[in-house]
Coordinates of C-alpha atoms in Angstrom, one line a residue:
M1 CA 11.1 -10.3 -55.4
N2 CA 12.2 -11.6 -52.1
F3 CA 14.5 -8.7 -51.4
K4 CA 11.4 -5.9 -52.3
K5 CA 9.6 -7.7 -49.6
V6 CA 12.2 -7.7 -47.0
F7 CA 13.2 -3.8 -48.1
L8 CA 9.2 -3.1 -47.3
F9 CA 9.1 -4.7 -44.3
L10 CA 12.2 -2.9 -42.9
L11 CA 10.5 0.1 -44.4
V12 CA 7.4 -0.5 -42.4
S13 CA 9.4 -1.4 -39.0
Y14 CA 11.6 1.5 -39.3
S15 CA 8.3 4.1 -39.8
Y16 CA 6.4 2.4 -36.9
N17 CA 9.1 2.9 -34.6
V18 CA 9.6 6.5 -35.4
F19 CA 6.3 7.6 -34.7
A20 CA 5.1 5.0 -32.1
Q21 CA 7.9 5.7 -29.6
K22 CA 9.0 9.4 -28.8
D23 CA 9.2 9.4 -24.8
G24 CA 13.3 8.8 -25.2
Y25 CA 16.4 9.1 -26.8
W26 CA 19.6 7.6 -27.3
D27 CA 21.8 9.4 -25.4
K28 CA 25.1 9.7 -27.4
E29 CA 26.9 12.2 -25.6
R30 CA 27.1 10.0 -22.4
A31 CA 27.7 6.6 -24.5
T32 CA 31.1 4.8 -23.7
T33 CA 33.5 3.6 -26.6
K34 CA 36.7 2.4 -25.1
E35 CA 39.5 0.0 -26.7
I36 CA 41.6 -1.7 -24.2
I37 CA 44.2 -4.1 -24.9
V38 CA 44.3 -7.3 -22.4
S39 CA 47.2 -9.0 -22.0
A40 CA 47.3 -12.8 -22.5
G41 CA 44.9 -14.9 -20.2
D42 CA 44.7 -11.9 -18.0
R43 CA 41.3 -10.4 -16.6
I44 CA 40.5 -6.6 -16.7
T45 CA 37.6 -4.6 -15.9
I46 CA 36.1 -1.3 -17.6
K47 CA 33.7 0.9 -15.8
T48 CA 31.1 2.8 -18.1
E49 CA 30.6 6.3 -18.2
D50 CA 27.8 7.6 -15.6
L51 CA 24.5 6.7 -16.8
P52 CA 22.1 9.8 -17.1
V53 CA 19.0 9.7 -14.8
G54 CA 16.2 8.0 -16.6
T55 CA 18.2 5.3 -17.8
T56 CA 16.0 2.6 -18.9
E57 CA 17.9 0.4 -21.5
I58 CA 21.1 0.0 -22.6
V59 CA 22.6 -1.3 -25.8
Y60 CA 26.6 -2.6 -25.6
R61 CA 28.9 -4.0 -28.3
I62 CA 31.8 -5.9 -27.5
T63 CA 34.4 -6.5 -30.5
L64 CA 37.7 -8.4 -30.4
L65 CA 39.7 -6.9 -33.2
D66 CA 43.3 -8.1 -34.5
E67 CA 46.3 -5.7 -34.4
N68 CA 45.6 -2.6 -37.0
Q69 CA 42.3 -3.7 -37.5
Q70 CA 39.6 -0.7 -37.0
M71 CA 35.7 -0.3 -36.3
T72 CA 33.8 0.3 -39.6
N73 CA 30.8 1.7 -37.9
S74 CA 30.5 2.8 -34.1
L75 CA 27.5 1.7 -32.2
V76 CA 26.1 5.1 -31.9
S77 CA 26.0 5.6 -35.9
L78 CA 23.9 2.6 -36.1
L79 CA 21.5 3.4 -33.4
K80 CA 20.7 6.6 -35.2
A81 CA 18.9 4.0 -37.7
I82 CA 17.2 2.6 -34.7
P83 CA 14.9 5.5 -33.1
D84 CA 14.0 3.6 -30.1
P85 CA 15.0 0.4 -27.9
Y86 CA 12.1 -1.7 -28.9
G87 CA 13.4 -1.4 -32.4
I88 CA 16.3 -3.6 -31.5
G89 CA 14.5 -5.8 -28.8
Q90 CA 12.8 -8.2 -31.9
G91 CA 15.0 -11.2 -31.4
S92 CA 18.1 -12.3 -33.3
A93 CA 17.7 -10.0 -36.3
G94 CA 18.2 -7.0 -34.1
A95 CA 21.5 -8.4 -32.4
V96 CA 22.9 -9.2 -35.7
F97 CA 22.4 -5.7 -37.1
L98 CA 24.3 -4.4 -34.2
M99 CA 27.2 -6.8 -34.6
S100 CA 30.8 -5.5 -36.0
K101 CA 31.3 -6.2 -39.7
I102 CA 34.5 -7.5 -38.9
S103 CA 36.1 -8.8 -35.9
G104 CA 39.5 -10.7 -35.0
D105 CA 40.0 -14.8 -34.5
D106 CA 40.7 -13.9 -30.6
K107 CA 38.1 -14.8 -28.2
C108 CA 37.2 -13.6 -24.2
T109 CA 34.5 -14.5 -21.7
Y110 CA 32.9 -11.5 -20.1
A111 CA 30.6 -10.6 -17.3
I112 CA 28.7 -7.8 -16.2
F113 CA 28.6 -5.7 -12.2
T114 CA 26.8 -3.1 -10.5
S115 CA 29.3 -2.5 -8.3
D116 CA 32.9 -1.5 -8.2
S117 CA 33.5 -4.2 -5.2
N118 CA 32.2 -7.0 -7.3
A119 CA 33.9 -6.2 -10.2
I120 CA 37.4 -6.0 -8.0
K121 CA 36.8 -9.5 -7.0
Y122 CA 36.0 -10.5 -10.3
I123 CA 39.9 -9.8 -11.2
D124 CA 41.1 -11.3 -8.3
N125 CA 39.4 -14.9 -8.5
G126 CA 37.5 -14.9 -12.1
K127 CA 34.3 -16.1 -10.0
I128 CA 31.1 -14.5 -11.5
N129 CA 28.7 -15.5 -8.8
D130 CA 27.7 -11.9 -8.3
A131 CA 27.6 -11.0 -12.0
C132 CA 24.3 -9.5 -13.0
H133 CA 25.1 -10.7 -16.8
F134 CA 27.5 -13.2 -17.9
Q135 CA 28.8 -15.0 -21.1
T136 CA 31.0 -18.0 -20.4
E137 CA 31.2 -19.3 -23.6
P138 CA 34.2 -17.5 -25.4
I139 CA 33.4 -14.8 -28.1
S140 CA 35.0 -12.7 -30.8
K141 CA 32.0 -10.3 -30.8
D142 CA 28.6 -9.7 -28.8
A143 CA 25.9 -7.1 -28.9
K144 CA 22.7 -7.4 -26.5
R145 CA 20.3 -5.0 -24.8
L146 CA 19.7 -4.8 -21.2
S147 CA 16.3 -3.0 -19.8
L148 CA 15.1 -2.3 -16.5
D149 CA 12.1 -4.3 -16.8
K150 CA 14.0 -7.5 -17.4
S151 CA 17.3 -7.2 -16.0
S152 CA 19.2 -6.8 -12.6
C153 CA 22.0 -5.3 -14.3
L154 CA 19.7 -2.0 -14.4
Q155 CA 17.7 -0.5 -11.4
V156 CA 15.9 3.0 -11.0
N157 CA 19.1 4.4 -9.3
T158 CA 21.9 2.5 -11.4
S159 CA 24.6 5.4 -12.0
T160 CA 27.4 3.1 -13.5
I161 CA 27.9 -0.6 -14.4
W162 CA 31.3 -2.6 -14.8
F163 CA 32.1 -5.3 -17.6
G164 CA 35.0 -7.6 -16.7
F165 CA 37.1 -9.3 -19.3
E166 CA 38.9 -12.3 -19.6
S167 CA 41.4 -13.1 -22.5
K168 CA 41.4 -16.7 -23.8
N169 CA 44.7 -16.0 -26.0
W170 CA 47.4 -17.7 -23.5
L171 CA 50.2 -16.4 -26.3
L172 CA 49.0 -12.9 -27.3
K173 CA 47.7 -9.7 -25.9
Q174 CA 44.2 -8.8 -27.3
K175 CA 42.7 -5.7 -28.2
I176 CA 38.7 -5.2 -26.8
V177 CA 36.7 -2.4 -27.9
L178 CA 33.6 -2.1 -25.6
E179 CA 30.3 0.3 -26.5
V180 CA 27.9 1.2 -24.5
V181 CA 24.7 3.4 -25.5
P182 CA 21.9 4.2 -22.8
W183 CA 18.3 4.8 -23.8
V184 CA 16.7 7.7 -21.5
D185 CA 13.2 8.2 -20.7
I186 CA 12.3 11.4 -20.8
K187 CA 10.2 11.5 -17.8
L188 CA 12.4 9.3 -15.6
N189 CA 15.0 11.9 -16.8
R190 CA 13.5 14.2 -14.3
G191 CA 14.5 12.1 -11.7
W192 CA 10.7 11.7 -10.0
N193 CA 11.0 8.0 -9.3
Q194 CA 8.3 6.1 -7.1
D195 CA 10.0 7.4 -3.7
N196 CA 10.3 10.7 -4.1
K197 CA 6.9 11.2 -5.5
N198 CA 5.8 9.0 -2.5
E199 CA 7.4 11.5 -0.3
I200 CA 5.5 14.9 -1.9
V201 CA 2.5 13.0 -1.5
S202 CA 2.9 12.1 1.9
L203 CA 3.5 15.7 2.8
C204 CA 0.7 16.4 1.0
K205 CA -1.6 14.2 3.0
T206 CA -0.6 15.9 6.5
S207 CA -1.4 19.5 5.1
T208 CA -4.4 21.8 6.7
M209 CA -6.1 21.7 3.1
A210 CA -5.9 18.2 2.5
Q211 CA -7.0 17.4 6.2
K212 CA -10.3 19.5 5.2
M213 CA -11.2 16.9 2.6
A214 CA -12.5 13.1 3.2
N215 CA -10.3 11.9 -0.1
S216 CA -7.2 14.2 -0.8
D217 CA -5.6 11.9 -3.5
D218 CA -7.0 13.9 -6.4
F219 CA -5.6 17.1 -4.6
C220 CA -2.3 15.6 -3.8
V221 CA -1.7 14.3 -7.2
C222 CA -2.3 17.6 -8.8
I223 CA 0.0 19.2 -6.8
L224 CA 2.8 16.7 -7.4
D225 CA 2.0 17.1 -11.2
K226 CA 2.7 20.7 -11.1
I227 CA 5.9 20.3 -9.1
M228 CA 7.1 17.6 -11.1
K229 CA 6.3 19.8 -14.4
E230 CA 8.1 22.6 -12.9
Y231 CA 11.4 21.2 -11.6
R232 CA 13.5 18.2 -11.8
Y233 CA 13.7 16.2 -8.5
G234 CA 17.5 17.3 -8.1
E235 CA 16.1 21.0 -8.7
Y236 CA 13.5 20.8 -6.0
Q237 CA 16.3 19.2 -3.7
K238 CA 18.4 22.1 -3.6
L239 CA 15.6 24.8 -3.1
L240 CA 15.9 26.4 0.7
A241 CA 12.8 25.3 3.2
I242 CA 11.2 28.2 2.8
E243 CA 11.3 28.2 -1.2
K244 CA 9.7 24.8 -1.0
T245 CA 6.9 26.2 1.1
K246 CA 6.0 29.0 -1.0
V247 CA 6.0 26.4 -4.1
Y248 CA 3.6 23.9 -2.3
K249 CA 1.4 26.6 -1.1
D250 CA 1.2 28.4 -4.4
F251 CA 0.7 25.2 -6.3
G252 CA -1.7 24.0 -3.4
N253 CA -3.8 26.9 -3.7
T254 CA -4.5 26.5 -7.4
C255 CA -5.4 22.9 -6.7
Y256 CA -7.5 23.8 -4.3
N257 CA -9.4 26.0 -6.8
D258 CA -9.4 23.7 -9.7
A259 CA -13.1 23.2 -10.8
S260 CA -13.2 19.5 -10.4
I261 CA -11.4 19.4 -7.0
S262 CA -13.0 21.9 -5.3
K263 CA -16.1 20.8 -5.9
N264 CA -15.2 17.4 -4.2
V265 CA -13.6 19.9 -1.6
Y266 CA -16.7 21.4 -0.7
N267 CA -19.0 18.2 -0.9
D268 CA -16.7 16.7 1.6
L269 CA -17.1 19.5 3.9
R270 CA -21.3 19.6 3.5
T271 CA -21.0 15.9 4.3
Q272 CA -19.0 16.6 7.4
A273 CA -20.8 19.7 8.4
N274 CA -24.4 17.3 8.0
T275 CA -22.9 14.5 10.2
L276 CA -21.7 17.0 13.1
I277 CA -25.6 18.3 13.0
K278 CA -26.9 15.4 13.5
L279 CA -24.7 14.5 16.5
Q280 CA -25.7 17.8 17.5
K281 CA -22.2 19.2 17.4
Y282 CA -23.3 22.5 15.7
N283 CA -20.1 24.5 17.3
E284 CA -18.1 21.9 15.3
A285 CA -20.2 22.5 11.8
I286 CA -19.9 26.0 11.7
P287 CA -16.3 26.6 10.9
K288 CA -16.9 23.9 7.8
L289 CA -19.9 25.8 6.6
N290 CA -18.2 29.2 6.8
T291 CA -15.1 27.5 4.6
I292 CA -17.5 27.1 2.0
I293 CA -19.2 30.4 2.4
T294 CA -15.8 32.4 2.4
A295 CA -14.7 30.5 -0.7
G296 CA -18.0 31.9 -2.7
K297 CA -19.0 28.3 -2.9
A298 CA -22.1 28.1 -0.9
T299 CA -25.5 27.4 -2.0
A300 CA -28.6 28.6 -0.5
L301 CA -28.9 25.4 1.6
D302 CA -25.5 26.0 2.8
Y303 CA -26.8 29.2 4.3
S304 CA -29.8 27.8 5.6
T305 CA -27.5 25.1 7.4
I306 CA -25.3 27.6 9.2
G307 CA -28.0 29.8 9.9
Y308 CA -29.7 26.8 11.7
S309 CA -26.5 25.7 13.3
Y310 CA -26.1 29.4 14.6
I311 CA -29.7 29.3 15.9
L312 CA -29.1 26.1 18.0
T313 CA -26.0 27.8 19.7
R314 CA -27.8 30.9 20.5
Q315 CA -26.1 33.1 17.9
Y316 CA -29.1 34.8 16.7
G317 CA -27.8 37.8 15.0
K318 CA -25.3 35.9 13.0
A319 CA -28.3 33.5 12.1
I320 CA -30.2 36.2 10.9
K321 CA -27.1 37.6 8.9
F322 CA -26.5 34.4 7.0
L323 CA -30.1 33.6 6.5
K324 CA -30.7 37.3 4.8
D325 CA -27.8 36.6 2.8
G326 CA -28.9 32.8 1.3
E327 CA -32.3 34.5 0.8
K328 CA -30.3 36.8 -2.0
L329 CA -29.3 33.8 -3.3
D330 CA -32.6 31.9 -3.6
D331 CA -35.7 33.6 -2.3
T332 CA -37.9 30.6 -3.0
E333 CA -36.0 28.4 -0.6
L334 CA -38.7 27.7 2.3
L335 CA -35.7 26.0 4.5
I336 CA -34.0 29.3 4.7
K337 CA -37.5 31.2 5.3
L338 CA -38.3 28.7 7.9
N339 CA -35.0 29.0 10.1
L340 CA -35.4 33.0 9.4
A341 CA -38.7 32.8 11.4
H342 CA -37.3 30.7 13.9
A343 CA -34.1 33.0 14.4
Y344 CA -36.8 36.2 14.8
L345 CA -38.9 34.1 17.3
V346 CA -36.0 33.3 19.7
S347 CA -34.6 36.7 19.8
D348 CA -37.8 37.9 20.5
D349 CA -39.0 39.7 17.4
Y350 CA -42.4 38.2 17.1
S351 CA -43.2 41.0 14.5
Q352 CA -41.1 39.5 12.1
A353 CA -41.5 36.0 12.7
K354 CA -45.4 35.9 12.3
P355 CA -46.0 36.7 9.1
I356 CA -43.4 34.4 7.7
Y357 CA -44.8 31.3 9.9
K358 CA -48.4 32.3 8.4
K359 CA -47.2 33.3 4.6
Y360 CA -45.8 29.7 4.2
Q361 CA -47.5 27.5 6.5
S362 CA -49.6 25.8 3.7
Q363 CA -46.6 24.6 1.8
N364 CA -44.0 22.2 2.3
V365 CA -40.0 23.0 2.8
T366 CA -39.3 19.8 0.7
D367 CA -40.9 17.4 -1.7
S368 CA -42.3 15.4 0.8
L369 CA -41.8 17.3 4.4
S370 CA -44.8 20.3 5.2
W371 CA -44.0 23.5 6.6
I372 CA -45.9 22.5 9.6
D373 CA -44.5 19.5 10.5
K374 CA -40.8 20.6 10.0
T375 CA -41.7 23.6 12.4
K376 CA -43.1 20.8 14.9
Q377 CA -39.7 18.9 14.8
D378 CA -37.9 22.3 15.1
F379 CA -39.7 23.5 18.1
A380 CA -39.2 19.9 19.8
L381 CA -35.4 20.1 19.3
F382 CA -35.6 24.0 20.4
Q383 CA -36.9 22.4 23.5
K384 CA -34.2 20.0 24.4
A385 CA -31.4 22.7 23.5

């Protein structure tokens, strides 16, 4: 009965791991498997194979064998039964599972280093001050998991590590088998870490398109996502400057036209234009409104506002043109009608202005402002201008 419960528990755990964690893989192609002979009482260091970009976990196993003994199961073969690194992070049971089924009577101590220079010093003096992990109690076998978030042995840019061994057999040489298997995060494997993501975002923030926006965060993240999806970081770095410019421009245009982002972009431009109009900086407001109109995102009120700005900069012909275009969008917008009457008036076309003033004089241009009051406000402003 107990055996059935244990089997059921292992089956559930295995199934959970298979389906819950699919964002990486054990890289058996770049695993390290080395069998070394250490002389009696001697020290030696072993460099692992290059760790692939995106390594976030490693599992290692150390086994000391008597002469003529062979490994019964390789570490890689055992890891096939564990689909993700969290499957071996469940306490001592995981470590025991990874242990060799055999080992000799010999024992050793070991330490792990992140640089060749520290590993060389270890051979000279046996000190472990610079080690990122060490085992000072002599062992005949050991197995552990080191992770990016819990061990200084692994950093974002770590490409290799060194294992240092010291034999505790003072009479005979001993055989040590070292196995190291990296777990590769698929997203990080593309080489995009925090620093080079910031590189793209910083470039975006200084672009002409981004500077048109009050908040360009969504726009820049959109460009970053598209570049990351299309290129590994190493591939992106190898592009010529002119190729990078084209990539950035193409993705920028795509993101700029994204519905949710463009809506914010044009709302920002409207806000900026209205602020400039309140400050009577009409010539600075006009280009921002023109950007909205040229992109085909203008409302009738945008046409009304740019027409009003053209009147106050004495560009009456342009004012009439844009206000007539606005009428085609919404023939019921009375702010357009009023500004059109103003444009005719200041350009001395009284025959066109008078009928408009008379036709709508009893109505409101907004829910709380009458046509007559708005006309008085505008005339007062025109006098100052």
